Coordinates of C-alpha atoms and ligand atoms in Angstrom, one line a residue:
M1 CA 0.0 0.0 0.0
S2 CA 1.4 3.4 -0.9
K3 CA 2.1 5.8 1.9
Q4 CA 0.2 9.1 2.4
L5 CA 3.1 11.4 1.1
E6 CA 4.8 9.0 -1.3
G7 CA 6.4 11.0 -4.1
Q8 CA 6.3 14.3 -2.2
V9 CA 9.2 16.5 -1.1
A10 CA 8.9 18.1 2.3
L11 CA 11.4 20.6 3.7
V12 CA 11.4 21.2 7.5
T13 CA 13.4 24.1 8.9
G14 CA 14.9 23.6 12.4
A15 CA 14.7 19.9 11.8
G16 CA 17.7 19.0 13.9
R17 CA 16.0 18.8 17.3
G18 CA 12.9 19.4 19.3
I19 CA 9.6 19.9 17.4
G20 CA 11.3 20.1 14.0
R21 CA 12.9 16.7 14.5
A22 CA 9.6 15.1 15.4
I23 CA 7.9 16.7 12.3
A24 CA 10.7 15.5 10.0
R25 CA 10.5 11.9 11.3
A26 CA 6.6 11.9 10.9
L27 CA 6.9 13.2 7.4
G28 CA 9.5 10.6 6.6
A29 CA 7.4 7.8 8.0
A30 CA 4.5 9.0 5.8
G31 CA 6.7 8.5 2.7
A32 CA 7.8 12.0 1.9
H33 CA 11.4 12.7 0.8
V34 CA 12.4 14.9 3.8
V35 CA 14.8 17.8 3.6
A36 CA 16.0 18.3 7.1
A37 CA 17.4 21.9 7.4
A38 CA 19.1 23.8 10.2
R39 CA 22.5 25.2 11.0
S40 CA 23.9 22.3 13.1
Q41 CA 25.1 19.9 10.5
K42 CA 25.6 17.0 12.9
E43 CA 22.0 17.2 14.1
I44 CA 20.4 17.3 10.7
E45 CA 22.6 14.5 9.5
T46 CA 21.5 12.4 12.5
V47 CA 17.8 13.1 11.8
A48 CA 18.2 12.3 8.1
R49 CA 19.9 9.0 9.1
E50 CA 17.1 8.2 11.6
I51 CA 14.6 8.6 8.7
T52 CA 16.5 6.5 6.2
T53 CA 17.3 3.8 8.8
A54 CA 13.5 3.6 9.3
G55 CA 13.1 3.0 5.6
G56 CA 12.3 6.5 4.5
R57 CA 14.1 9.0 2.3
A58 CA 15.9 12.2 3.6
M59 CA 18.7 14.6 3.0
A60 CA 20.3 17.0 5.4
L61 CA 20.5 20.6 4.2
P62 CA 22.7 23.1 6.1
L63 CA 20.7 26.4 6.3
D64 CA 20.7 29.6 8.3
I65 CA 17.3 31.1 7.6
A66 CA 18.4 34.5 9.0
Q67 CA 20.6 35.0 5.9
E68 CA 18.6 35.7 2.7
D69 CA 21.3 34.4 0.4
H70 CA 21.6 31.1 2.3
V71 CA 17.9 30.6 1.9
G72 CA 18.0 31.2 -1.8
A73 CA 21.0 28.9 -2.2
A74 CA 19.3 26.1 -0.1
F75 CA 16.1 26.2 -2.0
A76 CA 18.0 26.1 -5.3
Q77 CA 19.7 22.9 -4.0
V78 CA 16.3 21.4 -3.3
R79 CA 15.1 22.3 -6.9
G80 CA 18.4 21.0 -8.4
K81 CA 18.5 17.7 -6.4
L82 CA 14.8 16.8 -6.0
G83 CA 13.1 18.9 -8.7
R84 CA 10.0 20.0 -6.6
L85 CA 8.7 21.0 -3.2
D86 CA 5.3 19.9 -2.0
V87 CA 5.5 20.8 1.7
L88 CA 7.4 23.5 3.6
V89 CA 7.2 23.5 7.4
N90 CA 8.6 26.7 8.7
N91 CA 9.5 25.5 12.2
A92 CA 12.9 27.1 12.9
G93 CA 12.7 29.7 15.6
I94 CA 14.6 31.1 18.5
G95 CA 13.6 32.6 21.8
R96 CA 15.3 35.4 23.7
F97 CA 13.6 36.2 26.9
G98 CA 13.7 39.0 29.6
P99 CA 12.2 42.3 30.7
L100 CA 11.7 44.7 27.8
V101 CA 13.5 47.6 29.7
D102 CA 16.8 45.7 29.7
F103 CA 16.4 43.8 26.4
A104 CA 19.5 44.0 24.2
S105 CA 19.1 45.3 20.7
A106 CA 21.3 42.5 19.4
D107 CA 18.8 39.9 20.8
L108 CA 15.9 41.8 19.4
K109 CA 17.5 41.9 15.9
Q110 CA 18.4 38.2 16.1
V111 CA 14.8 37.1 17.1
V112 CA 13.3 39.2 14.3
A113 CA 15.9 38.0 11.8
V114 CA 15.2 34.3 12.5
N115 CA 11.5 34.2 13.4
L116 CA 10.2 36.8 11.0
L117 CA 12.7 37.5 8.2
G118 CA 13.8 33.9 7.9
T119 CA 10.2 32.6 7.8
F120 CA 9.3 35.2 5.2
W121 CA 12.3 34.3 3.0
C122 CA 11.5 30.6 3.2
C123 CA 7.9 31.3 2.2
Q124 CA 9.1 33.4 -0.7
Q125 CA 11.4 30.7 -2.0
A126 CA 8.8 28.0 -1.5
M127 CA 6.2 30.0 -3.4
R128 CA 8.6 30.3 -6.3
L129 CA 8.8 26.5 -6.5
M130 CA 5.2 25.8 -5.8
I131 CA 3.4 28.3 -8.1
P132 CA 4.5 26.5 -11.3
Q133 CA 3.5 23.2 -9.7
R134 CA 0.1 24.7 -8.9
R135 CA 0.1 22.9 -5.6
G136 CA 1.8 22.9 -2.2
Y137 CA 1.4 23.3 1.5
I138 CA 3.2 25.8 3.7
I139 CA 2.8 25.3 7.5
N140 CA 4.2 28.0 9.8
I141 CA 4.9 27.1 13.4
S142 CA 3.8 30.1 15.4
S143 CA 3.0 29.9 19.1
V144 CA 0.2 30.6 21.6
V145 CA 2.1 33.9 21.9
G146 CA 1.1 34.5 18.3
F147 CA -2.3 35.1 19.8
K148 CA -1.7 36.3 23.4
G149 CA 1.1 37.7 25.5
Y150 CA 3.3 36.7 28.5
P151 CA 5.6 38.9 30.5
N152 CA 9.3 38.9 29.5
Q153 CA 8.6 37.6 26.0
A154 CA 7.9 40.9 24.1
A155 CA 10.4 40.3 21.2
Y156 CA 9.5 36.6 20.8
T157 CA 5.8 37.4 21.1
A158 CA 6.0 40.3 18.5
T159 CA 7.6 37.9 16.0
K160 CA 5.1 35.2 16.5
H161 CA 2.2 37.7 16.0
A162 CA 4.1 38.7 12.8
V163 CA 4.2 35.1 11.7
M164 CA 0.4 35.0 12.1
G165 CA 0.1 38.2 9.9
L166 CA 2.4 36.6 7.3
T167 CA 0.4 33.4 7.3
K168 CA -3.0 35.1 7.0
S169 CA -2.0 37.3 4.1
L170 CA -0.1 34.6 2.3
A171 CA -3.0 32.1 2.7
V172 CA -5.2 34.4 0.6
E173 CA -2.4 35.3 -1.9
A174 CA -1.5 31.6 -2.4
Q175 CA -5.0 30.2 -2.7
P176 CA -5.5 31.0 -6.5
H177 CA -2.3 29.0 -7.1
G178 CA -3.6 25.9 -5.4
I179 CA -1.3 26.4 -2.5
R180 CA -2.5 26.2 1.1
V181 CA -1.0 28.0 4.1
S182 CA -1.7 27.3 7.7
A183 CA -0.3 28.2 11.1
I184 CA 0.1 25.9 14.1
L185 CA 0.1 27.8 17.5
P186 CA 1.6 25.4 20.1
G187 CA 1.6 26.0 23.9
G188 CA 4.4 24.5 26.0
V189 CA 6.2 21.6 24.3
D190 CA 9.0 19.7 26.1
T191 CA 12.1 21.0 24.1
G192 CA 15.3 22.9 25.0
M193 CA 13.6 26.2 24.1
V194 CA 10.9 26.0 26.7
G195 CA 13.5 25.4 29.4
D196 CA 15.0 28.8 28.5
A197 CA 11.6 30.6 28.3
R198 CA 10.0 29.1 31.4
P199 CA 12.6 27.7 33.8
D200 CA 9.8 27.7 36.4
L201 CA 7.8 25.0 34.5
D202 CA 7.8 21.3 35.4
R203 CA 8.6 20.0 31.9
S204 CA 6.9 16.7 32.5
I205 CA 3.5 18.4 32.2
L206 CA 4.2 19.8 28.7
M207 CA 3.2 18.5 25.3
R208 CA 5.5 16.2 23.4
P209 CA 7.1 17.3 20.1
E210 CA 5.1 14.4 18.5
D211 CA 1.9 16.2 19.4
I212 CA 2.8 19.0 17.1
A213 CA 4.1 16.6 14.4
Q214 CA 0.7 14.9 14.5
S215 CA -1.0 18.3 14.0
V216 CA 1.1 18.8 10.8
M217 CA 0.1 15.3 9.6
F218 CA -3.5 16.1 10.3
L219 CA -3.3 19.2 8.0
L220 CA -1.6 17.2 5.3
S221 CA -4.3 14.4 5.6
L222 CA -7.1 16.8 4.6
S223 CA -8.4 16.9 1.0
E224 CA -7.5 19.9 -1.2
K225 CA -11.1 21.1 -0.7
A226 CA -10.4 21.9 3.0
A227 CA -8.5 24.9 4.3
V228 CA -7.5 25.3 7.9
D229 CA -6.3 28.7 9.0
E230 CA -4.8 27.8 12.2
I231 CA -4.5 25.1 14.9
Y232 CA -4.2 26.3 18.4
I233 CA -2.9 23.4 20.5
R234 CA -1.9 23.7 24.2
R235 CA -1.3 21.4 27.1
R236 CA -4.4 20.0 28.8
T237 CA -5.0 22.1 31.9
S238 CA -7.5 24.5 33.2
Q239 CA -4.8 27.2 33.4
P240 CA -3.2 29.0 30.5
F241 CA 0.3 27.8 29.6
Ligands
NAP301 N1 8.9 24.5 22.7 C1 7.8 25.2 22.8 O1 7.2 25.2 23.9 C2 7.2 25.9 21.7 C3 6.0 26.5 21.8 C4 5.4 27.2 20.8 C5 6.1 27.4 19.6 N2 7.3 26.9 19.5 C6 8.0 27.1 18.2 O2 8.3 25.8 17.6 C7 9.5 26.0 16.9 C8 10.5 24.9 17.3 O3 10.8 25.1 18.6 P1 11.6 24.0 19.6 O4 11.0 24.2 20.9 O5 11.6 22.7 18.9 O6 13.0 24.7 19.6 P2 14.5 24.1 19.7 O7 14.5 22.7 20.3 O8 15.4 25.1 20.2 O9 14.9 23.8 18.1 C9 14.9 24.9 17.2 C10 15.4 24.5 15.9 O10 15.5 25.6 15.0 C11 16.8 25.7 14.4 N3 17.2 27.0 14.2 C12 17.4 28.1 15.0 N4 17.8 29.1 14.4 C13 17.9 28.8 13.1 C14 18.4 29.5 11.9 N5 18.8 30.8 12.0 N6 18.3 28.8 10.7 C15 17.9 27.5 10.7 N7 17.5 26.9 11.7 C16 17.5 27.5 12.9 C17 17.7 25.0 15.4 O11 18.8 24.4 14.8 P3 20.2 25.2 14.8 O12 20.4 26.0 16.0 O13 21.2 24.1 14.5 O14 20.1 26.1 13.5 C18 16.8 23.9 15.9 O15 16.8 22.8 15.0 C19 10.0 27.4 17.0 O16 9.6 28.2 16.0 C20 9.3 27.8 18.3 O17 9.2 29.2 18.4 C21 7.9 26.1 20.5

């Protein structure tokens, strides 16, 4: 029996660890040829090996999404080696946390460069590949702070709101080309990033990266007649994250 994503090419940014690794592995298990992208070569090579060892297809793609020329060159490699792009998961992101009054400009610029500019440039390159195909799916990993706000997270929160604006506008722009665009807004997920953002949290109560990977697989399982604007997924509790 053929797998759900057999014959499709799926690029995941930030695929080396955390949520991106889980998404890449789920896409690989569903039959996609996975392009695992991030800066840490060792990590993406490990993830690509995990997918191929499990019987899937994958390649590691070194990529710093904060550099526009890197993004262009990386997507050109995908076009050259695999000839198409069916799914882009814009998962790469960084957090820098602390009170706004003391927040360093360098941190602000880095968060904007990765979370907003990098995501924008990846969308742009993906659209250039997907428009001639007349199909594709772009999934942007935002955050619950793409919807609400927590103290000491102003820069991160501003960029995740920006990802929501980018997603909403692009979803309408891409629709006539047969391309779908959705956002996933996760609450706390047990990864290295959450340890930095909320050292006060007991990480055992958080969602697993696989919960977000399953949300991606749900979006990809829907027929092309269905459009989902966003999935807001948080840990099960009566309190906000
Ligand atoms: N964990 C949570 O609770 C949570 C909640 C809501 C949303 N999110 C979002 O989910 C996404 C993944 O988060 P995570 O918790 O899995 O984080 P993580 O464990 O820190 O992993 C982040 C990934 O992004 C990559 N990355 C960072 N900067 C990059 C750059 N400039 N270019 C390419 N790749 C880059 C990292 O690899 P390199 O450093 O090797 O490049 C790494 O693979 C982020 O967008 C985050 O904002 C997380």
